[in-house]
CSV table of C-alpha atoms in Angstrom, one decimal:
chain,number,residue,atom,x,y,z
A,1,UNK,CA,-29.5,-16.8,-58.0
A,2,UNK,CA,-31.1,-13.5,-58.5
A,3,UNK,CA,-28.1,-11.7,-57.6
A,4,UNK,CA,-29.5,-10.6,-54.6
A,5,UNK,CA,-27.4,-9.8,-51.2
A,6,UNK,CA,-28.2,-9.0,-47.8
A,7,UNK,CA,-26.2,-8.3,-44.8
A,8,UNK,CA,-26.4,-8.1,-41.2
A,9,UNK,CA,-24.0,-6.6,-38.3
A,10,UNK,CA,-24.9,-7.5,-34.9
A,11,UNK,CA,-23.6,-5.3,-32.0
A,12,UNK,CA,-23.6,-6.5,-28.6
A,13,UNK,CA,-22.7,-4.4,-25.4
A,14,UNK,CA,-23.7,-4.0,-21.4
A,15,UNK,CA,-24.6,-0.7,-20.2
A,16,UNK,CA,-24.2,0.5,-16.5
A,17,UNK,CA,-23.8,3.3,-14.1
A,18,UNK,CA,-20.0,3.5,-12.7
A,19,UNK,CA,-21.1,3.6,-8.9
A,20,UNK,CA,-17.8,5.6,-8.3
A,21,UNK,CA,-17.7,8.4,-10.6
A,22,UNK,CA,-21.5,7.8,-11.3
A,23,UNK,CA,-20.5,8.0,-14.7
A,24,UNK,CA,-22.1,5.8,-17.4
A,25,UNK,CA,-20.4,3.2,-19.4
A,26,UNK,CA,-20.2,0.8,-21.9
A,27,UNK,CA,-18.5,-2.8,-21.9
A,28,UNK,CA,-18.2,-6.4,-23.7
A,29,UNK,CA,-21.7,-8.2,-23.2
A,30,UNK,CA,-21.9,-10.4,-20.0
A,31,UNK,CA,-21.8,-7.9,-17.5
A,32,UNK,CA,-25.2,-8.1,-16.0
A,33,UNK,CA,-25.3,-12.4,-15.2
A,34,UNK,CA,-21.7,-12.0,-13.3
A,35,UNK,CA,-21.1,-9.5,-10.9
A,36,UNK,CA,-18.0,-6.5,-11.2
A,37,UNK,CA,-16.0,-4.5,-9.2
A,38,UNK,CA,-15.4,-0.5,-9.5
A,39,UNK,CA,-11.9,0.2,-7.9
A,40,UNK,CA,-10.1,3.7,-7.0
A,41,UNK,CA,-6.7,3.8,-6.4
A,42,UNK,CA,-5.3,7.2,-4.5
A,43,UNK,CA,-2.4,8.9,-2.5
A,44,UNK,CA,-4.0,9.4,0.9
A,45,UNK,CA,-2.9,12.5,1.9
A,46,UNK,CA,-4.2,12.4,5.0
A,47,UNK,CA,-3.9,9.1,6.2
A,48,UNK,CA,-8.3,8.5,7.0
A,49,UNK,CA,-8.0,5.8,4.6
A,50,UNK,CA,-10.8,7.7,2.7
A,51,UNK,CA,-10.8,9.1,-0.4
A,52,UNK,CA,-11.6,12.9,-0.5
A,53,UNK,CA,-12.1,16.2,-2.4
A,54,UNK,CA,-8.6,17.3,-3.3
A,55,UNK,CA,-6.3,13.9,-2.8
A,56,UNK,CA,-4.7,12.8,-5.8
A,57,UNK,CA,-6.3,9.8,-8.0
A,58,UNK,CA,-3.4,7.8,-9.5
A,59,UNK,CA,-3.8,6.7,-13.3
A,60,UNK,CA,-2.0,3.6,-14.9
A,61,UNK,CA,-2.4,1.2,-12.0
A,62,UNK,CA,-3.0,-2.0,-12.7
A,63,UNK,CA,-5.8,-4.5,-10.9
A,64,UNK,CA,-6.5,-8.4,-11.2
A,65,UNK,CA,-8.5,-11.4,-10.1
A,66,UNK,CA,-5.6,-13.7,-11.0
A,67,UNK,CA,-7.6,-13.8,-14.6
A,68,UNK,CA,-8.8,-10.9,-15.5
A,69,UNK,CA,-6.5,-6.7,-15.4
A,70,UNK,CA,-7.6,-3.2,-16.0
A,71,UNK,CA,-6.0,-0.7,-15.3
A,72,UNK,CA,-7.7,3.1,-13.5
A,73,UNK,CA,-8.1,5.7,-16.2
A,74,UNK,CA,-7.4,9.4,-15.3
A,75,UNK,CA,-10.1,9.5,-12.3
A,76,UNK,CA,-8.1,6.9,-11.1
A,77,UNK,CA,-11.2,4.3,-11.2
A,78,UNK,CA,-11.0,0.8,-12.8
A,79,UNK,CA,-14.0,-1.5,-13.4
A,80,UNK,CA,-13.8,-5.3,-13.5
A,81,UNK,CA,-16.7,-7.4,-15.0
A,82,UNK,CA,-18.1,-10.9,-15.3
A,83,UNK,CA,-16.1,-12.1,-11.8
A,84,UNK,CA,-19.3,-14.6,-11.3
A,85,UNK,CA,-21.8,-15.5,-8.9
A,86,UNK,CA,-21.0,-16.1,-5.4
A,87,UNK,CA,-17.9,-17.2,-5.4
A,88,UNK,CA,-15.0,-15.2,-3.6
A,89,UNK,CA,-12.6,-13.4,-5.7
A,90,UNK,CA,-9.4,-12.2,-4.5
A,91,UNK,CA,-9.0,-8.4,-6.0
A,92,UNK,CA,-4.9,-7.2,-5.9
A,93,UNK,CA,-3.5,-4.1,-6.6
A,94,UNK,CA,0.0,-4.6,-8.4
A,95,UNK,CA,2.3,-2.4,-6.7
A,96,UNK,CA,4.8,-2.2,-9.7
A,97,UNK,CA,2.4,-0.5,-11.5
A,98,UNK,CA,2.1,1.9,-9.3
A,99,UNK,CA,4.2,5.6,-10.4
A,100,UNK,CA,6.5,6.1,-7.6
A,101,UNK,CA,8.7,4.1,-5.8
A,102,UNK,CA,7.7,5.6,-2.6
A,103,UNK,CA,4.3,5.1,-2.9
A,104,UNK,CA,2.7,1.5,-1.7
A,105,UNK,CA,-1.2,0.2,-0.9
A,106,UNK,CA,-2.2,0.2,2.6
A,107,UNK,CA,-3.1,-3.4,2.0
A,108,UNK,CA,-2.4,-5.6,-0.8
A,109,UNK,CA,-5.8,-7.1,-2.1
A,110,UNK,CA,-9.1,-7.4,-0.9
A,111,UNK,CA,-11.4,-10.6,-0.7
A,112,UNK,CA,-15.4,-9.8,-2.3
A,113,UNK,CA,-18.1,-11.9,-3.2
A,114,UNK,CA,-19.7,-11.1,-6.2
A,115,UNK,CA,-23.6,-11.1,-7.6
A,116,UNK,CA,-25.0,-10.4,-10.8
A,117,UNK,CA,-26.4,-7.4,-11.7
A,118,UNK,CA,-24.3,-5.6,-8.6
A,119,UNK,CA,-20.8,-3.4,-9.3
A,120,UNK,CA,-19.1,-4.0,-6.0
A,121,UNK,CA,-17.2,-0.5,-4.5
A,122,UNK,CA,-13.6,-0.8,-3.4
A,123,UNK,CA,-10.9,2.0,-2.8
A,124,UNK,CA,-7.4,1.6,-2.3
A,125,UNK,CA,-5.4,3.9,-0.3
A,126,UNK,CA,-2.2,4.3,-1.2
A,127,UNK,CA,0.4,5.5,1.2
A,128,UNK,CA,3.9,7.6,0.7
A,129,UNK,CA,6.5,5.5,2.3
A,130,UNK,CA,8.7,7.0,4.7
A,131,UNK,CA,12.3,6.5,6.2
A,132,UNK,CA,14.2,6.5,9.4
A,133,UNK,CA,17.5,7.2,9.3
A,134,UNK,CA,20.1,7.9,11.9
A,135,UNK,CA,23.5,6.8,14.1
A,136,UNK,CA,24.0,4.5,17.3
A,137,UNK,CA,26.7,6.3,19.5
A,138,UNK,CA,27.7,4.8,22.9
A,139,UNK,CA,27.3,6.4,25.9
A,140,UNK,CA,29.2,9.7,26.8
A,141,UNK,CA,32.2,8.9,24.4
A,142,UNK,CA,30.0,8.8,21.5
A,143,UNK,CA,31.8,6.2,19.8
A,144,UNK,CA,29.9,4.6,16.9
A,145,UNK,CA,28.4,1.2,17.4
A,146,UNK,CA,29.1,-0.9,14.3
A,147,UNK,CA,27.2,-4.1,13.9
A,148,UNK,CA,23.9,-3.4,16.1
A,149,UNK,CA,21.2,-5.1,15.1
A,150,UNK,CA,17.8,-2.3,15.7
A,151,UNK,CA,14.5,-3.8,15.9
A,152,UNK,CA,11.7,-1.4,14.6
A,153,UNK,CA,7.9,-1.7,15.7
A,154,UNK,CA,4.6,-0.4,15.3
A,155,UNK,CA,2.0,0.4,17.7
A,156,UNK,CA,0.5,-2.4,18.1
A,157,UNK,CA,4.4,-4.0,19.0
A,158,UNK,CA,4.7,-5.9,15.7
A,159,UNK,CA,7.9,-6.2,14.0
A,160,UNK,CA,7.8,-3.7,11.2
A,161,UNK,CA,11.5,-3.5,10.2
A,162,UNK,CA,15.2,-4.5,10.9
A,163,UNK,CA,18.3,-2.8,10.5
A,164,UNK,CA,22.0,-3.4,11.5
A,165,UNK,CA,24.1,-0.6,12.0
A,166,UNK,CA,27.0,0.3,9.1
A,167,UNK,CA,30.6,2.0,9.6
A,168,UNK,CA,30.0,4.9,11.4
A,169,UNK,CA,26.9,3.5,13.7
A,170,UNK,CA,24.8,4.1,10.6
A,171,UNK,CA,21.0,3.1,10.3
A,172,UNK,CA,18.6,3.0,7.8
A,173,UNK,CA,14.4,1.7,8.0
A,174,UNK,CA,13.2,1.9,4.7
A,175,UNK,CA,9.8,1.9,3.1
A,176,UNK,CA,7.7,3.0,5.9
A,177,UNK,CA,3.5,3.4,6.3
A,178,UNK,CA,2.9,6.1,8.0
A,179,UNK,CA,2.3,5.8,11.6
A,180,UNK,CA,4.0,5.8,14.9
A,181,UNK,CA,7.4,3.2,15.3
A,182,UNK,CA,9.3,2.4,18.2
A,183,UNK,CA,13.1,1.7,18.0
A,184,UNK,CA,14.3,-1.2,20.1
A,185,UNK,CA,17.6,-3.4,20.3
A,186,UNK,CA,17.5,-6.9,19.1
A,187,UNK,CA,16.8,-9.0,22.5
A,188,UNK,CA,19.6,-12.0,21.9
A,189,UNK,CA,22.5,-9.4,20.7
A,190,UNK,CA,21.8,-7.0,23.4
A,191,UNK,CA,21.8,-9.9,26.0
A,192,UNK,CA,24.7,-11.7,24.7
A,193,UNK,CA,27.0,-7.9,24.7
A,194,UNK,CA,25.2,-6.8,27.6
A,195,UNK,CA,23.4,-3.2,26.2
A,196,UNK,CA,20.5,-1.1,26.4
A,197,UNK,CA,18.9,2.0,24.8
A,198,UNK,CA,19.2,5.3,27.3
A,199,UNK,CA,15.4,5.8,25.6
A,200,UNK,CA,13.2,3.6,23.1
A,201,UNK,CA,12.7,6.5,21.1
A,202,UNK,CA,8.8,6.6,19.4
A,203,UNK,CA,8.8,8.2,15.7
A,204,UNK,CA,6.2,9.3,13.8
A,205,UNK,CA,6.1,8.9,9.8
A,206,UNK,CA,3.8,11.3,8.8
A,207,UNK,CA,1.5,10.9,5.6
A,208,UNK,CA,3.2,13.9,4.0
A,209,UNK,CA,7.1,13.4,5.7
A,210,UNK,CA,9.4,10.7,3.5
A,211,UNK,CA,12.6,11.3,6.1
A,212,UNK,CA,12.9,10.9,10.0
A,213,UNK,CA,16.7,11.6,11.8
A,214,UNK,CA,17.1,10.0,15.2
A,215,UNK,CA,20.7,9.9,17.4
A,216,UNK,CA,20.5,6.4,19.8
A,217,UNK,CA,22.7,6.4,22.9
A,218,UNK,CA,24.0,3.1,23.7
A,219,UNK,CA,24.6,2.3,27.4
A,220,UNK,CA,25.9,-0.9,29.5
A,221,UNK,CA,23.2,-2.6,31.0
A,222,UNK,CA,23.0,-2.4,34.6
């Protein structure tokens, strides 16, 4: 009635310390009653599954809880907020987001259990895949074997990979962690034809090696 007017603008935010960079930050109010997660994604060049001074954060890759995404920044950090109290939330790293084809996380997602007022730490190793490729002659004649069926496995003898051999006694294990594989024949098809390996050949995929060449020799079983 006076032609008087007032108005008010009412900011809200959460403040905290980025236990990974231990950088600052600002975020959307709620932060503090729920508790977060500070992710870092980056190539481990070394395969310690630690991150340090010198490996390469990865920016652009994309983390969620199932309902709530960020994605790392340049440093290659994310942070999460308002995941609750004391329930467990699954974290996952989406693997499409990540640059390179050849890259992949040493493990998927990780389970944590949040609390208020705390920014849980996580990091993410990310491994260059590697590859085995090479040719299945038999014996002395060196004749290609078409149609083997080649068993690959780690060193704790789990399956890791399977591969039949092409035109040519052709083979190719794709998409491999680094670490040390063992090459074996499939146990029913080399039973049924009556084969072995001269050697079960180890290989080592190193963090920094994308391509390993390996020759099999096929004999008659005795």
């Amino acid at each position: 009635p006076g032609n008087r007017y007032s108005a008010m603008l009412r900011l809200g935010f959460s403040l905290g310390r980025n236990p990974v960079t231990h950088a600052p930050f600002m975020a959307q109010p709620g932060m503090a009653p729920g508790g977060a997660v500070a992710v870092r994604a980056f190539e481990d060049a070394n395969g310690n599954h630690r991150f340090e001074p010198g490996e390469t954060t990865l920016e652009g890759v994309e983390f969620d809880t199932g309902s709530l995404t960020a994605r790392t920044g340049t440093d290659g950090v994310a942070v999460i907020g308002q995941l609750g109290d004391g329930k467990p939330v699954h974290l996952r790293l989406n693997a499409e987001s990540l640059p390179d084809i050849a890259l992949a996380p040493q493990r998927p997602g990780v389970e944590i259990v949040p609390r208020p007022g705390r920014i849980h730490v996580s990091e993410f190793a990310i491994d260059t895949l590697g590859e085995i490729e090479g040719t299945a002659r038999f014996g002395e004649s060196r004749q290609a074997v078409t149609g083997l069926v080649l068993l690959l496995v780690d060193s704790r003898g789990k399956p890791a990979a399977r591969a039949r051999t092409a035109s040519g006694g052709v083979f190719l294990f794709e998409q491999l962690h680094p670490g040390e594989y063992r090459v074996q024949l499939e146990p029913g098809q080399a039973g049924r034809l009556g084969l072995r390996l001269a050697t079960e050949p180890v290989v080592r995929i190193g963090a920094d090696a994308r391509l390993a060449k390996l020759d099999l020799q096929v004999l008659k079983a005795p």
